[in-house]
C-alpha positions as semicolon CSV with decimal commas, in nm:
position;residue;x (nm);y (nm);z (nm)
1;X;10,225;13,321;6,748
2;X;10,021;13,037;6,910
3;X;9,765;13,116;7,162
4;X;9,533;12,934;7,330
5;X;9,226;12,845;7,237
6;X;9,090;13,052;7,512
7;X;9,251;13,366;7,448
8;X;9,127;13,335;7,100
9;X;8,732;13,329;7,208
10;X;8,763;13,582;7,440
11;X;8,885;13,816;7,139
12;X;8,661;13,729;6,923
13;X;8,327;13,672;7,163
14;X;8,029;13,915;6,986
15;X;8,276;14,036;6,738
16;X;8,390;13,767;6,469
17;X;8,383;13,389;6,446
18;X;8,699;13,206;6,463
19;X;8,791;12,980;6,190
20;X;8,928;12,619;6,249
21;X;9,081;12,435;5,969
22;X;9,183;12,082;5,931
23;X;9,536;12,019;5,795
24;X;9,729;11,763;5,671
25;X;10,008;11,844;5,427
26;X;10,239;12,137;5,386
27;X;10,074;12,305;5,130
28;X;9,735;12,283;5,323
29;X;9,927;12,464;5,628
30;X;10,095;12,738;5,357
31;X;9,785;12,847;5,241
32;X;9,626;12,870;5,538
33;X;9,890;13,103;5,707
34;X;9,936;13,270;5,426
35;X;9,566;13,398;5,359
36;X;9,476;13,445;5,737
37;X;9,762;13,675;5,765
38;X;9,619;13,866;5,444
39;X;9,307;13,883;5,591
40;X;9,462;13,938;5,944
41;X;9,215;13,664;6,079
42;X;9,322;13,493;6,393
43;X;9,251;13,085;6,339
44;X;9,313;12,766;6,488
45;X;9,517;12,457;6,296
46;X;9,313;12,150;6,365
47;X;9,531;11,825;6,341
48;X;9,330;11,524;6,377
49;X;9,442;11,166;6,467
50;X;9,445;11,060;6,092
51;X;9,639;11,385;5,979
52;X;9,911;11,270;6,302
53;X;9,942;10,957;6,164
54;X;9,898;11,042;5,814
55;X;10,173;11,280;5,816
56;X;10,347;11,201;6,169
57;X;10,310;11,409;6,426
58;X;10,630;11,512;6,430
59;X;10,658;11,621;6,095
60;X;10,291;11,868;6,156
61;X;10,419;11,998;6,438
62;X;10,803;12,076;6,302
63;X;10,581;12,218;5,981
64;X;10,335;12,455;6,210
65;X;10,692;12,614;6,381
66;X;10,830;12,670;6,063
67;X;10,509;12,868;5,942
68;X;10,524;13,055;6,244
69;X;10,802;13,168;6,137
70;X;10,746;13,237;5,790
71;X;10,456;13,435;5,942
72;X;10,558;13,637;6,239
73;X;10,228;13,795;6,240
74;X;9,988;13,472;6,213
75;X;9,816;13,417;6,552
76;X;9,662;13,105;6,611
77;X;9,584;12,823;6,797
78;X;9,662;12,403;6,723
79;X;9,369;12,182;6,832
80;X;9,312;11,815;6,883
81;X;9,054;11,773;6,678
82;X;8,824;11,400;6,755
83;X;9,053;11,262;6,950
84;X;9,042;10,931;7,126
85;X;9,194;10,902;7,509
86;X;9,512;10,806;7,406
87;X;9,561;11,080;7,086
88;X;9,424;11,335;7,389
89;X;9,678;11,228;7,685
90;X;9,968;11,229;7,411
91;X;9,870;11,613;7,275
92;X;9,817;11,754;7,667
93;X;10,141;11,575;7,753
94;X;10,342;11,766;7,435
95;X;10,254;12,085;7,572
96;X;10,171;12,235;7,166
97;X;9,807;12,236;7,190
98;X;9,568;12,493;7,261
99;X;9,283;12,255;7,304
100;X;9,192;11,944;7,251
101;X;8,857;11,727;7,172
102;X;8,798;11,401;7,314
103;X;8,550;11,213;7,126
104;X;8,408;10,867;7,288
105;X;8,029;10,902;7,091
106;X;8,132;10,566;6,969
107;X;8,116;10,438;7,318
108;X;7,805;10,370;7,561
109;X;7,699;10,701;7,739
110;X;7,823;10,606;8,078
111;X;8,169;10,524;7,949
112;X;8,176;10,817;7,725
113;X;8,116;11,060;8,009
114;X;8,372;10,881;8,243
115;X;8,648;10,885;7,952
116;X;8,535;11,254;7,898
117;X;8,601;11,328;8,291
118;X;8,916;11,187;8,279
119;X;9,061;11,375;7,939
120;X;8,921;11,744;8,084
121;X;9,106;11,664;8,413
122;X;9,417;11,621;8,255
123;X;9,358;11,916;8,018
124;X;9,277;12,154;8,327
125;X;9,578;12,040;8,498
126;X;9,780;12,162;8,211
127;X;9,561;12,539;8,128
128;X;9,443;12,331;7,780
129;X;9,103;12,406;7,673
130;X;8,848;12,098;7,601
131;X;8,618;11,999;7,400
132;X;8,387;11,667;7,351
133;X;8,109;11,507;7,217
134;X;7,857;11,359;7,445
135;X;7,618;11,127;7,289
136;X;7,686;10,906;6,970
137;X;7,751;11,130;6,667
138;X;7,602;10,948;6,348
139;X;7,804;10,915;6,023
140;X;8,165;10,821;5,999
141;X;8,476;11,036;6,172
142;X;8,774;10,942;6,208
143;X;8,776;10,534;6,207
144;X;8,448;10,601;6,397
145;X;8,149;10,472;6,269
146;X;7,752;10,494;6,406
147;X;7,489;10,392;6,198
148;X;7,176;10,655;6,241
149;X;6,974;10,444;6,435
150;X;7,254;10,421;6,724
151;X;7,273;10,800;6,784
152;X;7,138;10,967;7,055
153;X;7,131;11,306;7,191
154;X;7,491;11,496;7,146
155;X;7,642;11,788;7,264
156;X;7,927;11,940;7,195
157;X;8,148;12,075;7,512
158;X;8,405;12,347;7,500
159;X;8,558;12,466;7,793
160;X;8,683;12,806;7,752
161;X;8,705;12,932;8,087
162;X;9,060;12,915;8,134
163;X;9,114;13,257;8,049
């Protein structure tokens, strides 16, 4: 059953951590149902803009519903995971994700922060949790790339009270 993000932290908050796993094939998304539900672990499917494209979105998404119902009793969450503003306005808009992460490190601070505003906005308008990155992240994700001496001072956001 997919939850949202939310739901998920609340559970788990001072009891258990919550694992997130990146996916990108069907036998990456088997085993991960399939030993969560052994372990009876509540998780969240992270799908990030290469695995959409890798795989087409389509195709993740169609795969994730057919898991659920391979695995009645999974309970998890599907996450946006470094998204850029376009990626993030497409996922809110689908109305299958939990939450979703809007990363703009590779841009200036000021425009960072103002794409940031405008992703969360959208997400709160639709109940979707958020996360970001604010600051410039070094090392390579995604098609992002910031050489060490271009970093600054990041945190990472997540919204979670949209319980």
């Amino acid at each position: 059953m997919i939850v949202t993000t939310a739901q998920l932290y609340k559970h788990a908050y001072g009891k258990y951590a919550v694992g997130a796993y990146n996916i990108n094939n069907m036998e990456q998304l088997l085993g991960l149902f399939s030993g969560n539900v052994r372990s009876k672990a509540p998780f969240i499917i992270q799908l990030s803009k290469g695995a959409r494209k890798y795989a087409d979105k389509r195709m993740l998404e169609a795969m994730i519903r057919t898991a659920e119902q391979i695995f009645p009793e999974a309970i998890f969450a599907v996450h946006l995971d470094h998204g850029d503003e376009e990626t993030c306005y497409d996922c809110i808009e689908s109305g299958f994700y939990s939450s979703v992460m809007i990363d703009a490190s590779h841009e200036p601070f000021e425009e960072n922060v103002a794409i940031t505003s405008r992703v969360v906005e959208k997400e709160h308008a639709k109940g979707i949790s958020d996360e970001a990155d604010v600051g410039q992240l070094g090392g390579v994700v995604e098609d992002n790339k910031v050489d060490e001496i271009h970093t600054s001072l990041t945190e990472t956001y997540i919204a979670v009270g949209l319980l």
